[in-house]
Amino acid sequence: MPLLAGLALGVSVHAQTPPGAGLPAEAVQQALTLAGQAAQALAPPGARVVVSPGAIDPRLQLAPCAKIEPTQITGQPAWGRTRIALRCVEGKSRWNVSLPVTVQVFAPAVVLATALPAGATLDTTALTLAEVDWGAASGQPFANGQALLGRVLARPLAAGQALRAPDLLARKWFAPGETVQ
């Protein structure tokens, strides 16, 4: 994949073959840059952001457009598989399409040093730091291993897998039937 543009923020914007539907490369580049900037704003310090476009349905026959504006779609996530809207604002026919993009955010996070079964209690020997894609799954991975000590896994996890909140059982601060003041 050739590098189309890079930002001073540590964002790499990659384009594969043109995503179809006759979109100009400049409009695709602007959309990818917008997606990268949005992800970088939410990413942890020092994160590396990589943005790659998906393909628009090649059967679309978009009218020629003198000016295309990329915008973020409300409710779409900034990381992982998401979409950027492309809107024709100066053309014979106005149109809107959404460009699928994949946004990867690579930063250090806590991962398992060895595979563990559900119900395992986490300790310092089970945890290590590694660079992972924060957008690969829902929920942010833990960046601090101290917050995980003593927590219990809700499901089995493989070695090298980033720990996220859904992977852990809820903490039990008191037992059923105990008097709470």
mmCIF file of C-alpha atoms in Angstrom:
data_model
loop_
_atom_site.group_PDB
_atom_site.id
_atom_site.type_symbol
_atom_site.label_atom_id
_atom_site.label_comp_id
_atom_site.label_asym_id
_atom_site.label_seq_id
_atom_site.Cartn_x
_atom_site.Cartn_y
_atom_site.Cartn_z
ATOM 1 C CA MET A 1 0.000 0.000 0.000
ATOM 2 C CA PRO A 2 1.571 3.308 -0.999
ATOM 3 C CA LEU A 3 1.733 6.042 1.594
ATOM 4 C CA LEU A 4 -0.554 8.894 0.533
ATOM 5 C CA ALA A 5 -0.002 11.344 3.370
ATOM 6 C CA GLY A 6 1.403 11.533 6.879
ATOM 7 C CA LEU A 7 0.634 14.026 9.605
ATOM 8 C CA ALA A 8 2.960 15.497 12.196
ATOM 9 C CA LEU A 9 0.725 13.848 14.798
ATOM 10 C CA GLY A 10 2.020 10.354 14.009
ATOM 11 C CA VAL A 11 -0.840 9.423 11.699
ATOM 12 C CA SER A 12 -0.158 7.231 8.664
ATOM 13 C CA VAL A 13 -2.747 7.428 5.930
ATOM 14 C CA HIS A 14 -2.694 4.516 3.497
ATOM 15 C CA ALA A 15 -4.631 4.094 0.275
ATOM 16 C CA GLN A 16 -5.038 0.871 -1.612
ATOM 17 C CA THR A 17 -6.457 0.843 -5.108
ATOM 18 C CA PRO A 18 -9.031 3.615 -5.627
ATOM 19 C CA PRO A 19 -12.114 2.780 -3.548
ATOM 20 C CA GLY A 20 -14.430 2.829 -6.567
ATOM 21 C CA ALA A 21 -17.370 4.967 -7.580
ATOM 22 C CA GLY A 22 -15.061 7.451 -9.321
ATOM 23 C CA LEU A 23 -13.981 9.267 -6.172
ATOM 24 C CA PRO A 24 -10.972 11.530 -6.704
ATOM 25 C CA ALA A 25 -7.833 10.499 -4.801
ATOM 26 C CA GLU A 26 -7.692 13.952 -3.176
ATOM 27 C CA ALA A 27 -11.167 13.495 -1.619
ATOM 28 C CA VAL A 28 -10.219 10.059 -0.311
ATOM 29 C CA GLN A 29 -6.988 11.479 1.127
ATOM 30 C CA GLN A 30 -8.917 14.265 2.901
ATOM 31 C CA ALA A 31 -11.345 11.702 4.369
ATOM 32 C CA LEU A 32 -8.496 9.510 5.612
ATOM 33 C CA THR A 33 -6.713 12.502 7.123
ATOM 34 C CA LEU A 34 -9.923 13.554 8.924
ATOM 35 C CA ALA A 35 -10.344 10.028 10.322
ATOM 36 C CA GLY A 36 -6.716 10.005 11.464
ATOM 37 C CA GLN A 37 -6.986 13.354 13.207
ATOM 38 C CA ALA A 38 -10.152 12.288 15.043
ATOM 39 C CA ALA A 39 -8.494 9.075 16.219
ATOM 40 C CA GLN A 40 -5.294 10.853 17.272
ATOM 41 C CA ALA A 41 -7.300 13.307 19.391
ATOM 42 C CA LEU A 42 -8.685 10.380 21.439
ATOM 43 C CA ALA A 43 -5.561 8.212 21.399
ATOM 44 C CA PRO A 44 -3.145 7.899 24.312
ATOM 45 C CA PRO A 45 0.022 10.040 24.120
ATOM 46 C CA GLY A 46 2.606 8.649 21.716
ATOM 47 C CA ALA A 47 0.131 6.395 19.895
ATOM 48 C CA ARG A 48 0.690 5.504 16.265
ATOM 49 C CA VAL A 49 -2.462 5.822 14.138
ATOM 50 C CA VAL A 50 -2.843 4.012 10.800
ATOM 51 C CA VAL A 51 -5.860 4.709 8.573
ATOM 52 C CA SER A 52 -6.780 2.538 5.568
ATOM 53 C CA PRO A 53 -9.755 2.991 3.226
ATOM 54 C CA GLY A 54 -12.296 0.369 2.338
ATOM 55 C CA ALA A 55 -14.120 0.210 -0.984
ATOM 56 C CA ILE A 56 -17.327 1.918 -1.981
ATOM 57 C CA ASP A 57 -19.723 -0.122 -4.100
ATOM 58 C CA PRO A 58 -18.195 0.068 -7.608
ATOM 59 C CA ARG A 59 -21.691 0.031 -9.152
ATOM 60 C CA LEU A 60 -22.282 3.577 -7.885
ATOM 61 C CA GLN A 61 -22.197 6.132 -10.667
ATOM 62 C CA LEU A 62 -21.490 9.426 -8.907
ATOM 63 C CA ALA A 63 -21.918 12.642 -10.870
ATOM 64 C CA PRO A 64 -18.769 14.745 -11.349
ATOM 65 C CA CYS A 65 -18.150 17.107 -8.440
ATOM 66 C CA ALA A 66 -15.922 20.191 -8.203
ATOM 67 C CA LYS A 67 -15.746 20.145 -4.394
ATOM 68 C CA ILE A 68 -16.143 17.177 -2.041
ATOM 69 C CA GLU A 69 -16.228 17.685 1.737
ATOM 70 C CA PRO A 70 -15.409 14.878 4.167
ATOM 71 C CA THR A 71 -17.239 14.896 7.503
ATOM 72 C CA GLN A 72 -17.441 12.566 10.449
ATOM 73 C CA ILE A 73 -20.696 10.684 10.829
ATOM 74 C CA THR A 74 -22.345 11.244 14.205
ATOM 75 C CA GLY A 75 -22.362 8.097 16.283
ATOM 76 C CA GLN A 76 -19.581 6.364 14.354
ATOM 77 C CA PRO A 77 -16.575 5.242 16.426
ATOM 78 C CA ALA A 78 -13.247 7.015 15.885
ATOM 79 C CA TRP A 79 -11.303 3.702 15.985
ATOM 80 C CA GLY A 80 -11.694 0.308 14.366
ATOM 81 C CA ARG A 81 -14.022 -0.178 11.412
ATOM 82 C CA THR A 82 -15.867 3.090 10.872
ATOM 83 C CA ARG A 83 -17.128 5.414 8.122
ATOM 84 C CA ILE A 84 -16.437 8.946 6.889
ATOM 85 C CA ALA A 85 -19.107 10.826 4.917
ATOM 86 C CA LEU A 86 -18.157 12.363 1.576
ATOM 87 C CA ARG A 87 -20.537 15.047 0.360
ATOM 88 C CA CYS A 88 -20.563 16.802 -3.012
ATOM 89 C CA VAL A 89 -21.098 20.516 -2.309
ATOM 90 C CA GLU A 90 -20.269 21.933 -5.776
ATOM 91 C CA GLY A 91 -21.554 19.912 -8.670
ATOM 92 C CA LYS A 92 -24.345 19.427 -11.169
ATOM 93 C CA SER A 93 -25.900 16.838 -8.850
ATOM 94 C CA ARG A 94 -25.348 16.808 -5.106
ATOM 95 C CA TRP A 95 -24.648 13.449 -3.496
ATOM 96 C CA ASN A 96 -23.557 11.834 -0.216
ATOM 97 C CA VAL A 97 -21.683 8.579 0.230
ATOM 98 C CA SER A 98 -19.927 7.024 3.181
ATOM 99 C CA LEU A 99 -16.395 5.727 2.802
ATOM 100 C CA PRO A 100 -15.581 2.727 5.003
ATOM 101 C CA VAL A 101 -12.239 3.121 6.775
ATOM 102 C CA THR A 102 -10.228 1.054 9.232
ATOM 103 C CA VAL A 103 -8.490 3.079 11.939
ATOM 104 C CA GLN A 104 -5.819 1.302 13.950
ATOM 105 C CA VAL A 105 -4.388 2.933 17.083
ATOM 106 C CA PHE A 106 -1.163 1.270 18.231
ATOM 107 C CA ALA A 107 -0.050 2.057 21.792
ATOM 108 C CA PRO A 108 1.244 0.165 24.838
ATOM 109 C CA ALA A 109 -1.354 -1.738 26.845
ATOM 110 C CA VAL A 110 -1.454 -4.536 29.404
ATOM 111 C CA VAL A 111 -1.529 -8.022 27.850
ATOM 112 C CA LEU A 112 -1.404 -11.513 29.303
ATOM 113 C CA ALA A 113 2.073 -13.044 29.510
ATOM 114 C CA THR A 114 0.562 -16.556 29.347
ATOM 115 C CA ALA A 115 -2.826 -17.995 28.447
ATOM 116 C CA LEU A 116 -5.217 -18.070 31.412
ATOM 117 C CA PRO A 117 -8.589 -19.766 31.964
ATOM 118 C CA ALA A 118 -11.776 -18.063 33.092
ATOM 119 C CA GLY A 119 -11.736 -17.520 36.856
ATOM 120 C CA ALA A 120 -7.964 -16.943 37.042
ATOM 121 C CA THR A 121 -6.852 -14.183 39.404
ATOM 122 C CA LEU A 122 -4.411 -11.717 37.850
ATOM 123 C CA ASP A 123 -1.022 -11.085 39.439
ATOM 124 C CA THR A 124 2.234 -9.450 38.313
ATOM 125 C CA THR A 125 3.545 -12.665 36.728
ATOM 126 C CA ALA A 126 0.506 -12.904 34.429
ATOM 127 C CA LEU A 127 0.768 -9.358 33.039
ATOM 128 C CA THR A 128 3.136 -7.533 30.720
ATOM 129 C CA LEU A 129 3.090 -4.452 28.459
ATOM 130 C CA ALA A 130 2.999 -4.689 24.657
ATOM 131 C CA GLU A 131 2.005 -2.517 21.721
ATOM 132 C CA VAL A 132 -1.548 -3.424 20.685
ATOM 133 C CA ASP A 133 -4.257 -2.048 18.408
ATOM 134 C CA TRP A 134 -6.600 -0.191 20.754
ATOM 135 C CA GLY A 135 -9.309 -0.139 18.080
ATOM 136 C CA ALA A 136 -9.290 -3.908 17.444
ATOM 137 C CA ALA A 137 -12.142 -4.556 19.899
ATOM 138 C CA SER A 138 -14.761 -2.570 21.766
ATOM 139 C CA GLY A 139 -13.646 -0.910 24.975
ATOM 140 C CA GLN A 140 -10.226 0.508 25.656
ATOM 141 C CA PRO A 141 -7.484 -1.819 26.857
ATOM 142 C CA PHE A 142 -5.924 -1.192 30.255
ATOM 143 C CA ALA A 143 -2.716 0.859 30.131
ATOM 144 C CA ASN A 144 -1.851 0.343 33.816
ATOM 145 C CA GLY A 145 -1.249 -3.156 35.165
ATOM 146 C CA GLN A 146 -1.564 -2.067 38.814
ATOM 147 C CA ALA A 147 -5.303 -1.532 38.328
ATOM 148 C CA LEU A 148 -5.658 -5.195 37.316
ATOM 149 C CA LEU A 149 -3.915 -6.906 40.223
ATOM 150 C CA GLY A 150 -6.324 -9.195 42.064
ATOM 151 C CA ARG A 151 -9.002 -8.975 39.364
ATOM 152 C CA VAL A 152 -10.584 -12.181 38.029
ATOM 153 C CA LEU A 153 -10.977 -13.144 34.355
ATOM 154 C CA ALA A 154 -14.540 -13.585 33.118
ATOM 155 C CA ARG A 155 -13.460 -15.702 30.150
ATOM 156 C CA PRO A 156 -10.344 -17.542 28.978
ATOM 157 C CA LEU A 157 -7.762 -15.357 27.226
ATOM 158 C CA ALA A 158 -4.750 -16.194 25.077
ATOM 159 C CA ALA A 159 -1.195 -15.055 25.728
ATOM 160 C CA GLY A 160 -0.561 -11.610 24.256
ATOM 161 C CA GLN A 161 -4.237 -10.632 24.318
ATOM 162 C CA ALA A 162 -4.974 -7.113 25.574
ATOM 163 C CA LEU A 163 -7.125 -6.900 28.697
ATOM 164 C CA ARG A 164 -10.319 -4.874 28.452
ATOM 165 C CA ALA A 165 -13.116 -4.283 30.979
ATOM 166 C CA PRO A 166 -15.496 -6.917 29.487
ATOM 167 C CA ASP A 167 -12.777 -9.564 30.037
ATOM 168 C CA LEU A 168 -12.985 -9.125 33.829
ATOM 169 C CA LEU A 169 -15.605 -10.082 36.401
ATOM 170 C CA ALA A 170 -17.215 -7.216 38.264
ATOM 171 C CA ARG A 171 -15.602 -6.541 41.620
ATOM 172 C CA LYS A 172 -17.503 -7.797 44.630
ATOM 173 C CA TRP A 173 -17.152 -5.263 47.400
ATOM 174 C CA PHE A 174 -19.472 -7.149 49.733
ATOM 175 C CA ALA A 175 -21.225 -10.524 49.757
ATOM 176 C CA PRO A 176 -24.969 -11.054 49.378
ATOM 177 C CA GLY A 177 -26.719 -10.751 52.718
ATOM 178 C CA GLU A 178 -23.999 -8.626 54.353
ATOM 179 C CA THR A 179 -25.079 -5.499 56.187
ATOM 180 C CA VAL A 180 -23.858 -2.373 54.437
ATOM 181 C CA GLN A 181 -23.544 0.928 56.254
#
